[in-house]
mmCIF file of C-alpha atoms and ligand atoms in Angstrom:
data_model
loop_
_atom_site.group_PDB
_atom_site.id
_atom_site.type_symbol
_atom_site.label_atom_id
_atom_site.label_comp_id
_atom_site.label_asym_id
_atom_site.label_seq_id
_atom_site.Cartn_x
_atom_site.Cartn_y
_atom_site.Cartn_z
ATOM 1 C CA MET M 1 -39.257 -81.907 130.422
ATOM 2 C CA THR M 2 -38.425 -81.220 126.794
ATOM 3 C CA TYR M 3 -39.917 -83.300 124.000
ATOM 4 C CA PRO M 4 -36.917 -83.893 121.713
ATOM 5 C CA HIS M 5 -37.252 -83.262 117.991
ATOM 6 C CA VAL M 6 -35.020 -84.295 115.114
ATOM 7 C CA ILE M 7 -34.430 -82.096 112.095
ATOM 8 C CA LEU M 8 -34.839 -84.002 108.841
ATOM 9 C CA ASN M 9 -32.512 -83.418 105.899
ATOM 10 C CA ASN M 10 -35.014 -80.999 104.313
ATOM 11 C CA GLY M 11 -35.274 -78.896 107.477
ATOM 12 C CA VAL M 12 -38.591 -80.326 108.698
ATOM 13 C CA SER M 13 -38.735 -80.823 112.453
ATOM 14 C CA MET M 14 -40.136 -84.159 113.657
ATOM 15 C CA PRO M 15 -40.857 -85.225 117.247
ATOM 16 C CA ALA M 16 -38.297 -87.971 117.856
ATOM 17 C CA LEU M 17 -40.710 -90.183 119.768
ATOM 18 C CA GLY M 18 -44.000 -91.174 118.213
ATOM 19 C CA MET M 19 -46.546 -93.911 118.714
ATOM 20 C CA GLY M 20 -46.841 -96.748 116.205
ATOM 21 C CA VAL M 21 -50.080 -98.578 115.442
ATOM 22 C CA TYR M 22 -48.992 -101.771 113.671
ATOM 23 C CA GLN M 23 -51.284 -104.588 114.883
ATOM 24 C CA SER M 24 -53.470 -102.093 116.730
ATOM 25 C CA LYS M 25 -56.916 -103.419 115.953
ATOM 26 C CA PRO M 26 -59.169 -100.865 114.265
ATOM 27 C CA GLU M 27 -61.523 -100.879 117.271
ATOM 28 C CA GLU M 28 -58.604 -100.104 119.613
ATOM 29 C CA THR M 29 -56.772 -97.608 117.443
ATOM 30 C CA THR M 30 -58.821 -94.443 117.901
ATOM 31 C CA THR M 31 -58.690 -94.698 121.693
ATOM 32 C CA ALA M 32 -54.944 -95.426 121.593
ATOM 33 C CA VAL M 33 -54.317 -92.358 119.418
ATOM 34 C CA VAL M 34 -56.482 -90.136 121.625
ATOM 35 C CA THR M 35 -54.703 -91.469 124.735
ATOM 36 C CA ALA M 36 -51.303 -90.830 123.164
ATOM 37 C CA LEU M 37 -52.084 -87.302 122.006
ATOM 38 C CA ASN M 38 -53.635 -86.371 125.323
ATOM 39 C CA ALA M 39 -50.532 -87.799 127.062
ATOM 40 C CA GLY M 40 -48.314 -85.472 125.030
ATOM 41 C CA TYR M 41 -47.259 -87.438 121.931
ATOM 42 C CA ARG M 42 -47.329 -85.331 118.774
ATOM 43 C CA HIS M 43 -46.293 -88.007 116.286
ATOM 44 C CA ILE M 44 -48.223 -91.057 115.065
ATOM 45 C CA ASP M 45 -46.846 -93.690 112.682
ATOM 46 C CA THR M 46 -49.336 -95.714 110.666
ATOM 47 C CA ALA M 47 -49.419 -97.374 107.237
ATOM 48 C CA ALA M 48 -51.927 -98.205 104.546
ATOM 49 C CA ALA M 49 -51.186 -101.877 105.211
ATOM 50 C CA TYR M 50 -52.137 -101.589 108.899
ATOM 51 C CA PHE M 51 -55.742 -101.053 107.812
ATOM 52 C CA ASN M 52 -56.353 -98.528 110.565
ATOM 53 C CA GLU M 53 -55.670 -95.151 108.918
ATOM 54 C CA ALA M 54 -59.342 -94.162 109.239
ATOM 55 C CA GLU M 55 -59.263 -94.905 112.970
ATOM 56 C CA VAL M 56 -56.027 -92.922 113.322
ATOM 57 C CA GLY M 57 -57.769 -90.035 111.568
ATOM 58 C CA GLU M 58 -60.702 -90.312 113.947
ATOM 59 C CA GLY M 59 -58.267 -90.173 116.876
ATOM 60 C CA LEU M 60 -56.643 -87.044 115.435
ATOM 61 C CA ARG M 61 -60.020 -85.343 115.316
ATOM 62 C CA ARG M 62 -61.194 -86.521 118.738
ATOM 63 C CA ALA M 63 -58.058 -85.628 120.708
ATOM 64 C CA ASP M 64 -57.694 -82.285 122.330
ATOM 65 C CA VAL M 65 -54.978 -81.092 119.903
ATOM 66 C CA ASP M 66 -54.798 -79.229 116.621
ATOM 67 C CA ARG M 67 -54.065 -81.316 113.546
ATOM 68 C CA ALA M 68 -51.266 -78.868 112.676
ATOM 69 C CA ASP M 69 -49.466 -79.767 115.903
ATOM 70 C CA VAL M 70 -49.348 -83.502 115.146
ATOM 71 C CA PHE M 71 -46.750 -85.125 112.918
ATOM 72 C CA VAL M 72 -48.642 -87.703 110.847
ATOM 73 C CA GLU M 73 -46.591 -90.401 109.182
ATOM 74 C CA THR M 74 -47.880 -93.160 106.932
ATOM 75 C CA LYS M 75 -46.560 -95.651 104.395
ATOM 76 C CA LEU M 76 -47.497 -96.742 100.954
ATOM 77 C CA TRP M 77 -47.971 -100.487 100.486
ATOM 78 C CA ILE M 78 -46.196 -102.475 97.739
ATOM 79 C CA ARG M 79 -49.465 -103.179 95.923
ATOM 80 C CA ASP M 80 -49.641 -99.440 95.231
ATOM 81 C CA TYR M 81 -46.129 -99.152 93.772
ATOM 82 C CA GLY M 82 -45.686 -97.642 90.321
ATOM 83 C CA TYR M 83 -46.043 -93.901 89.646
ATOM 84 C CA ASP M 84 -49.791 -93.495 89.101
ATOM 85 C CA GLU M 85 -50.589 -96.206 91.612
ATOM 86 C CA ALA M 86 -48.556 -94.427 94.292
ATOM 87 C CA LEU M 87 -50.293 -91.100 93.649
ATOM 88 C CA HIS M 88 -53.584 -92.912 94.034
ATOM 89 C CA GLY M 89 -52.319 -94.662 97.180
ATOM 90 C CA PHE M 90 -51.555 -91.252 98.664
ATOM 91 C CA GLU M 91 -55.111 -90.088 97.886
ATOM 92 C CA LYS M 92 -56.513 -93.186 99.611
ATOM 93 C CA SER M 93 -54.410 -92.554 102.715
ATOM 94 C CA THR M 94 -55.269 -88.854 102.980
ATOM 95 C CA ARG M 95 -58.951 -89.614 102.514
ATOM 96 C CA LYS M 96 -58.929 -92.217 105.291
ATOM 97 C CA LEU M 97 -56.823 -90.090 107.616
ATOM 98 C CA GLY M 98 -59.006 -87.067 106.856
ATOM 99 C CA VAL M 99 -56.003 -84.815 106.266
ATOM 100 C CA ASP M 100 -54.945 -82.641 103.313
ATOM 101 C CA GLN M 101 -51.238 -83.064 103.858
ATOM 102 C CA ILE M 102 -49.111 -85.880 105.259
ATOM 103 C CA ASP M 103 -46.039 -84.928 107.271
ATOM 104 C CA LEU M 104 -43.945 -87.939 106.282
ATOM 105 C CA LEU M 105 -44.791 -90.489 103.603
ATOM 106 C CA LEU M 106 -42.635 -93.610 103.270
ATOM 107 C CA LEU M 107 -42.373 -96.514 100.878
ATOM 108 C CA HIS M 108 -43.135 -99.363 103.291
ATOM 109 C CA GLN M 109 -40.777 -101.941 101.774
ATOM 110 C CA PRO M 110 -38.425 -102.441 98.898
ATOM 111 C CA LEU M 111 -39.876 -104.666 96.206
ATOM 112 C CA PRO M 112 -36.748 -106.432 94.949
ATOM 113 C CA THR M 113 -38.633 -108.393 92.301
ATOM 114 C CA HIS M 114 -39.997 -105.116 90.859
ATOM 115 C CA PHE M 115 -37.417 -102.526 91.813
ATOM 116 C CA ASP M 116 -38.539 -100.435 88.834
ATOM 117 C CA LYS M 117 -41.943 -100.094 90.513
ATOM 118 C CA THR M 118 -40.250 -99.153 93.792
ATOM 119 C CA ILE M 119 -38.394 -96.364 91.970
ATOM 120 C CA ALA M 120 -41.537 -95.215 90.144
ATOM 121 C CA ALA M 121 -43.414 -95.060 93.461
ATOM 122 C CA TYR M 122 -40.626 -93.000 94.968
ATOM 123 C CA LYS M 123 -40.807 -90.616 92.001
ATOM 124 C CA ALA M 124 -44.496 -90.147 92.832
ATOM 125 C CA LEU M 125 -43.468 -89.262 96.380
ATOM 126 C CA GLU M 126 -41.086 -86.680 94.914
ATOM 127 C CA THR M 127 -44.007 -85.168 92.963
ATOM 128 C CA LEU M 128 -46.152 -85.056 96.110
ATOM 129 C CA LEU M 129 -43.302 -83.334 97.928
ATOM 130 C CA ALA M 130 -42.852 -80.758 95.162
ATOM 131 C CA ASP M 131 -46.623 -80.126 95.189
ATOM 132 C CA GLY M 132 -46.648 -79.592 98.963
ATOM 133 C CA ARG M 133 -48.950 -82.570 99.575
ATOM 134 C CA VAL M 134 -46.346 -84.133 101.889
ATOM 135 C CA ARG M 135 -43.749 -82.344 103.995
ATOM 136 C CA ALA M 136 -41.097 -85.069 103.810
ATOM 137 C CA ILE M 137 -40.596 -88.404 102.046
ATOM 138 C CA GLY M 138 -38.623 -91.494 102.851
ATOM 139 C CA VAL M 139 -38.356 -95.246 102.807
ATOM 140 C CA SER M 140 -38.521 -98.225 105.118
ATOM 141 C CA ASN M 141 -36.552 -101.463 105.224
ATOM 142 C CA LEU M 142 -34.148 -100.445 102.460
ATOM 143 C CA SER M 143 -30.710 -102.056 102.697
ATOM 144 C CA PRO M 144 -27.576 -99.968 102.037
ATOM 145 C CA ASP M 145 -27.441 -101.430 98.544
ATOM 146 C CA GLU M 146 -31.068 -100.664 97.817
ATOM 147 C CA LEU M 147 -30.620 -97.098 99.041
ATOM 148 C CA ASP M 148 -27.795 -96.669 96.540
ATOM 149 C CA ARG M 149 -29.918 -98.078 93.725
ATOM 150 C CA LEU M 150 -32.873 -95.879 94.618
ATOM 151 C CA MET M 151 -30.782 -92.742 94.903
ATOM 152 C CA ALA M 152 -29.029 -93.395 91.596
ATOM 153 C CA ASP M 153 -32.378 -93.039 89.811
ATOM 154 C CA THR M 154 -34.155 -90.369 91.861
ATOM 155 C CA SER M 155 -33.468 -86.790 92.982
ATOM 156 C CA VAL M 156 -34.591 -86.365 96.584
ATOM 157 C CA VAL M 157 -32.506 -88.096 99.245
ATOM 158 C CA PRO M 158 -34.951 -89.893 101.571
ATOM 159 C CA ALA M 159 -35.433 -88.002 104.823
ATOM 160 C CA VAL M 160 -35.940 -91.220 106.785
ATOM 161 C CA ASN M 161 -35.247 -94.947 106.545
ATOM 162 C CA GLN M 162 -37.475 -96.765 109.035
ATOM 163 C CA ILE M 163 -35.840 -100.070 109.993
ATOM 164 C CA GLN M 164 -36.084 -102.722 112.673
ATOM 165 C CA LEU M 165 -33.725 -101.534 115.390
ATOM 166 C CA HIS M 166 -33.595 -102.199 119.130
ATOM 167 C CA PRO M 167 -30.909 -103.156 121.661
ATOM 168 C CA PHE M 168 -30.931 -106.777 120.482
ATOM 169 C CA TYR M 169 -30.687 -105.905 116.786
ATOM 170 C CA THR M 170 -28.735 -102.704 116.367
ATOM 171 C CA GLN M 171 -28.169 -102.788 112.594
ATOM 172 C CA PRO M 172 -24.716 -101.123 112.424
ATOM 173 C CA LYS M 173 -24.338 -101.446 108.639
ATOM 174 C CA TRP M 174 -27.766 -100.044 107.841
ATOM 175 C CA ARG M 175 -27.308 -97.180 110.308
ATOM 176 C CA ALA M 176 -23.936 -96.331 108.788
ATOM 177 C CA ALA M 177 -25.457 -96.209 105.296
ATOM 178 C CA ASN M 178 -28.279 -93.953 106.509
ATOM 179 C CA ASP M 179 -25.778 -91.663 108.246
ATOM 180 C CA LYS M 180 -23.554 -91.506 105.183
ATOM 181 C CA HIS M 181 -26.446 -90.120 103.136
ATOM 182 C CA GLY M 182 -27.887 -87.841 105.836
ATOM 183 C CA ILE M 183 -30.942 -90.077 106.229
ATOM 184 C CA LEU M 184 -32.494 -90.236 109.679
ATOM 185 C CA THR M 185 -32.720 -93.730 111.167
ATOM 186 C CA GLN M 186 -36.192 -94.358 112.544
ATOM 187 C CA CYS M 187 -36.587 -97.505 114.593
ATOM 188 C CA TRP M 188 -39.461 -99.925 114.328
ATOM 189 C CA SER M 189 -39.917 -102.476 117.106
ATOM 190 C CA PRO M 190 -37.895 -100.071 119.285
ATOM 191 C CA ILE M 191 -38.644 -102.094 122.419
ATOM 192 C CA ALA M 192 -38.097 -105.354 120.521
ATOM 193 C CA GLY M 193 -41.761 -105.985 119.802
ATOM 194 C CA ALA M 194 -40.782 -108.173 116.849
ATOM 195 C CA TYR M 195 -39.004 -110.423 119.339
ATOM 196 C CA THR M 196 -41.929 -110.665 121.740
ATOM 197 C CA TYR M 197 -44.780 -111.145 119.294
ATOM 198 C CA ASN M 198 -42.729 -113.449 117.043
ATOM 199 C CA GLY M 199 -41.704 -115.660 119.963
ATOM 200 C CA ASN M 200 -37.941 -115.035 120.112
ATOM 201 C CA ALA M 201 -36.435 -116.603 123.261
ATOM 202 C CA THR M 202 -34.951 -113.250 124.312
ATOM 203 C CA ASN M 203 -37.280 -111.441 126.693
ATOM 204 C CA PRO M 204 -36.305 -107.772 126.506
ATOM 205 C CA PHE M 205 -38.091 -106.932 129.734
ATOM 206 C CA THR M 206 -36.032 -109.310 131.915
ATOM 207 C CA GLU M 207 -32.635 -108.501 130.367
ATOM 208 C CA PRO M 208 -30.406 -107.760 133.418
ATOM 209 C CA VAL M 209 -28.627 -104.738 131.878
ATOM 210 C CA LEU M 210 -31.971 -103.072 131.209
ATOM 211 C CA VAL M 211 -33.471 -104.125 134.543
ATOM 212 C CA GLU M 212 -30.460 -102.757 136.478
ATOM 213 C CA LEU M 213 -30.441 -99.453 134.605
ATOM 214 C CA GLY M 214 -34.174 -99.236 135.157
ATOM 215 C CA ALA M 215 -33.673 -99.726 138.886
ATOM 216 C CA LYS M 216 -30.986 -97.023 138.928
ATOM 217 C CA TYR M 217 -33.241 -94.443 137.261
ATOM 218 C CA SER M 218 -36.612 -95.695 138.579
ATOM 219 C CA LYS M 219 -37.642 -96.595 135.052
ATOM 220 C CA THR M 220 -38.848 -99.770 133.346
ATOM 221 C CA PRO M 221 -36.734 -101.725 130.835
ATOM 222 C CA ALA M 222 -39.017 -100.382 128.076
ATOM 223 C CA GLN M 223 -38.263 -96.822 129.149
ATOM 224 C CA VAL M 224 -34.525 -97.559 129.293
ATOM 225 C CA MET M 225 -34.667 -98.907 125.721
ATOM 226 C CA LEU M 226 -36.538 -95.826 124.512
ATOM 227 C CA ARG M 227 -34.044 -93.527 126.230
ATOM 228 C CA TRP M 228 -31.240 -95.451 124.506
ATOM 229 C CA HIS M 229 -32.829 -94.633 121.138
ATOM 230 C CA LEU M 230 -32.984 -90.950 122.041
ATOM 231 C CA GLU M 231 -29.340 -90.933 123.205
ATOM 232 C CA HIS M 232 -28.402 -92.286 119.775
ATOM 233 C CA GLY M 233 -30.385 -89.547 118.013
ATOM 234 C CA PHE M 234 -32.832 -92.015 116.451
ATOM 235 C CA SER M 235 -36.541 -91.613 116.071
ATOM 236 C CA ALA M 236 -38.518 -94.377 117.813
ATOM 237 C CA ILE M 237 -42.190 -95.273 117.448
ATOM 238 C CA PRO M 238 -43.217 -97.740 120.178
ATOM 239 C CA LYS M 239 -46.672 -99.282 119.848
ATOM 240 C CA SER M 240 -49.151 -99.967 122.580
ATOM 241 C CA VAL M 241 -52.903 -100.045 122.925
ATOM 242 C CA LYS M 242 -52.729 -100.113 126.724
ATOM 243 C CA PRO M 243 -53.203 -96.647 128.250
ATOM 244 C CA GLU M 244 -50.689 -97.193 131.061
ATOM 245 C CA ARG M 245 -48.019 -98.365 128.615
ATOM 246 C CA ILE M 246 -48.730 -95.524 126.185
ATOM 247 C CA VAL M 247 -48.081 -93.118 129.061
ATOM 248 C CA GLU M 248 -45.056 -95.114 130.285
ATOM 249 C CA ASN M 249 -43.436 -95.111 126.852
ATOM 250 C CA PHE M 250 -43.667 -91.318 126.691
ATOM 251 C CA ASP M 251 -42.233 -90.768 130.166
ATOM 252 C CA VAL M 252 -38.582 -90.891 129.073
ATOM 253 C CA PHE M 253 -37.518 -87.261 128.933
ATOM 254 C CA ASP M 254 -36.538 -86.743 132.583
ATOM 255 C CA PHE M 255 -33.412 -88.908 132.686
ATOM 256 C CA THR M 256 -30.350 -89.547 130.558
ATOM 257 C CA LEU M 257 -27.981 -92.476 130.098
ATOM 258 C CA THR M 258 -24.215 -92.051 130.275
ATOM 259 C CA SER M 259 -22.106 -93.012 127.268
ATOM 260 C CA ASP M 260 -20.924 -96.125 129.161
ATOM 261 C CA GLU M 261 -24.510 -97.099 129.850
ATOM 262 C CA VAL M 262 -25.415 -96.595 126.192
ATOM 263 C CA ALA M 263 -22.432 -98.790 125.268
ATOM 264 C CA SER M 264 -23.563 -101.504 127.705
ATOM 265 C CA ILE M 265 -26.931 -101.570 125.903
ATOM 266 C CA ASP M 266 -25.236 -101.517 122.479
ATOM 267 C CA ALA M 267 -23.419 -104.687 123.596
ATOM 268 C CA LEU M 268 -26.740 -106.568 123.843
ATOM 269 C CA ASP M 269 -26.857 -106.796 120.038
ATOM 270 C CA THR M 270 -27.381 -110.380 118.850
ATOM 271 C CA GLY M 271 -27.395 -109.591 115.137
ATOM 272 C CA VAL M 272 -30.613 -111.622 114.942
ATOM 273 C CA SER M 273 -33.635 -110.062 113.281
ATOM 274 C CA GLY M 274 -36.979 -110.572 114.961
ATOM 275 C CA SER M 275 -38.794 -110.556 111.664
ATOM 276 C CA ILE M 276 -38.728 -111.799 108.093
ATOM 277 C CA ASP M 277 -36.084 -110.595 105.660
ATOM 278 C CA PRO M 278 -37.570 -107.429 104.090
ATOM 279 C CA ASP M 279 -36.151 -108.513 100.729
ATOM 280 C CA SER M 280 -38.269 -111.681 100.783
ATOM 281 C CA LEU M 281 -41.534 -109.828 100.184
ATOM 282 C CA THR M 282 -43.207 -110.382 96.828
ATOM 283 C CA LEU M 283 -46.280 -108.907 95.201
ATOM 284 C CA GLU M 284 -47.662 -112.390 94.726
ATOM 285 C CA GLN M 285 -47.466 -113.333 98.418
ATOM 286 C CA HIS M 286 -47.754 -110.006 100.184
ATOM 287 C CA GLY M 287 -49.433 -107.693 97.712
ATOM 288 C CA MET M 288 -52.869 -107.555 99.296
ATOM 289 C CA PRO M 289 -54.983 -104.739 97.898
ATOM 290 C CA ILE M 290 -55.423 -101.571 99.902
ATOM 291 C CA PRO M 291 -59.121 -100.642 99.923
ATOM 292 C CA GLU M 292 -60.372 -97.255 98.736
HETATM 293 P P1 NAP O 301 -42.652 -102.361 119.667
HETATM 294 O O1 NAP O 301 -43.231 -101.023 119.667
HETATM 295 O O2 NAP O 301 -41.204 -102.523 119.934
HETATM 296 O O3 NAP O 301 -43.404 -103.285 120.704
HETATM 297 C C1 NAP O 301 -44.803 -103.402 120.711
HETATM 298 C C2 NAP O 301 -45.191 -104.576 121.604
HETATM 299 O O4 NAP O 301 -44.764 -104.343 122.951
HETATM 300 C C3 NAP O 301 -46.664 -104.783 121.649
HETATM 301 O O5 NAP O 301 -46.898 -106.172 121.780
HETATM 302 C C4 NAP O 301 -47.087 -104.028 122.919
HETATM 303 O O6 NAP O 301 -48.259 -104.635 123.425
HETATM 304 C C5 NAP O 301 -45.895 -104.224 123.822
HETATM 305 N N1 NAP O 301 -45.581 -103.083 124.696
HETATM 306 C C6 NAP O 301 -45.686 -101.763 124.392
HETATM 307 N N2 NAP O 301 -45.233 -101.004 125.384
HETATM 308 C C7 NAP O 301 -44.843 -101.844 126.365
HETATM 309 C C8 NAP O 301 -44.288 -101.638 127.650
HETATM 310 N N3 NAP O 301 -44.046 -100.433 128.117
HETATM 311 N N4 NAP O 301 -43.989 -102.750 128.398
HETATM 312 C C9 NAP O 301 -44.234 -103.980 127.913
HETATM 313 N N5 NAP O 301 -44.749 -104.238 126.703
HETATM 314 C C10 NAP O 301 -45.043 -103.170 125.929
HETATM 315 O O7 NAP O 301 -42.925 -103.120 118.284
HETATM 316 P P2 NAP O 301 -43.687 -102.828 116.911
HETATM 317 O O8 NAP O 301 -45.131 -102.605 117.117
HETATM 318 O O9 NAP O 301 -43.267 -103.870 115.969
HETATM 319 O O10 NAP O 301 -43.012 -101.484 116.378
HETATM 320 C C11 NAP O 301 -43.495 -100.203 116.687
HETATM 321 C C12 NAP O 301 -44.059 -99.530 115.456
HETATM 322 O O11 NAP O 301 -43.126 -99.548 114.392
HETATM 323 C C13 NAP O 301 -45.276 -100.216 114.868
HETATM 324 O O12 NAP O 301 -46.459 -100.027 115.599
HETATM 325 C C14 NAP O 301 -45.306 -99.600 113.497
HETATM 326 O O13 NAP O 301 -45.827 -98.282 113.553
HETATM 327 C C15 NAP O 301 -43.822 -99.604 113.151
HETATM 328 N N6 NAP O 301 -43.415 -100.813 112.422
HETATM 329 C C16 NAP O 301 -42.951 -100.662 111.144
HETATM 330 C C17 NAP O 301 -42.541 -101.754 110.409
HETATM 331 C C18 NAP O 301 -42.027 -101.535 109.027
HETATM 332 O O14 NAP O 301 -41.845 -102.518 108.292
HETATM 333 N N7 NAP O 301 -41.782 -100.305 108.632
HETATM 334 C C19 NAP O 301 -42.601 -103.046 110.951
HETATM 335 C C20 NAP O 301 -43.071 -103.188 112.246
HETATM 336 C C21 NAP O 301 -43.453 -102.075 112.972
HETATM 337 P P3 NAP O 301 -49.564 -103.786 123.869
HETATM 338 O O15 NAP O 301 -50.072 -103.047 122.681
HETATM 339 O O16 NAP O 301 -50.485 -104.859 124.347
HETATM 340 O O17 NAP O 301 -49.102 -102.863 124.966
#
């Protein structure tokens, strides 16, 4: 069993499969992180706006692994955009996580109403990269157009664009833009969590294509979806707080899907997002402060 890694555009190696902790309650997060690391995960994705960075940090310390062996990824929230604000946001995150260096730091969202602040925050990420405080920098939820605008005013091509992507929402245009620039596509809601917790009628776990492939390989539909991400060369960060699911979601390295099987999953795309339009976020409505 080999744990696949992806090489980012600055040469940094990142475990392709990580565990996400969005909506993991603080009191559940440390145990989930410890369970994941002890099950073999070496990549955790959190964010300042998940309000559980301290509990992630506690999990990093409690698990039976060295900090240096874990790829720690977090995101700066829109309230901390602007150059000085972003540098301070980084300090808040490192303090809560209890780490000196972050492996991958992303801008969590574009802020279309204040794109100048988005750019200034990214410039702060460039400074942190140059100073060795982060090993790689990137973005999340940036459209092809927004990527172009960001890159026109900054120097470092983002290593990653983390976007909603799963078999029911495969984002061909956004993937193509990422590929064109050498930006790795990292998939949030990789097993269509945004569909399940937002009440979309599509139930990913009863989809016949996924159920049949699962039966063929003795895997669950969730595992088939995660394997599909790996076949595409994406990074995927499934979330769970349930120990058996955390283990299940990592048990995807002992089978492969054929190109026809990958295509049959690609064909499940509905083009329907399971979440709000990332461009609809505003500081006024979504700019909650991130505590010290
Ligand atoms: P997801 O990982 O696709 O799905 C998570 C949901 O599925 C949870 O309700 C989880 O519940 C359940 N689940 C997990 N494993 C399962 C399994 N094997 N079988 C059945 N159900 C399972 O969705 P997500 O949390 O939205 O996305 C994953 C990560 O992406 C997040 O945690 C976060 O790190 C990141 N993310 C980023 C953004 C962004 O804007 N950048 C947005 C959303 C998410 P239980 O916990 O109860 O198992």
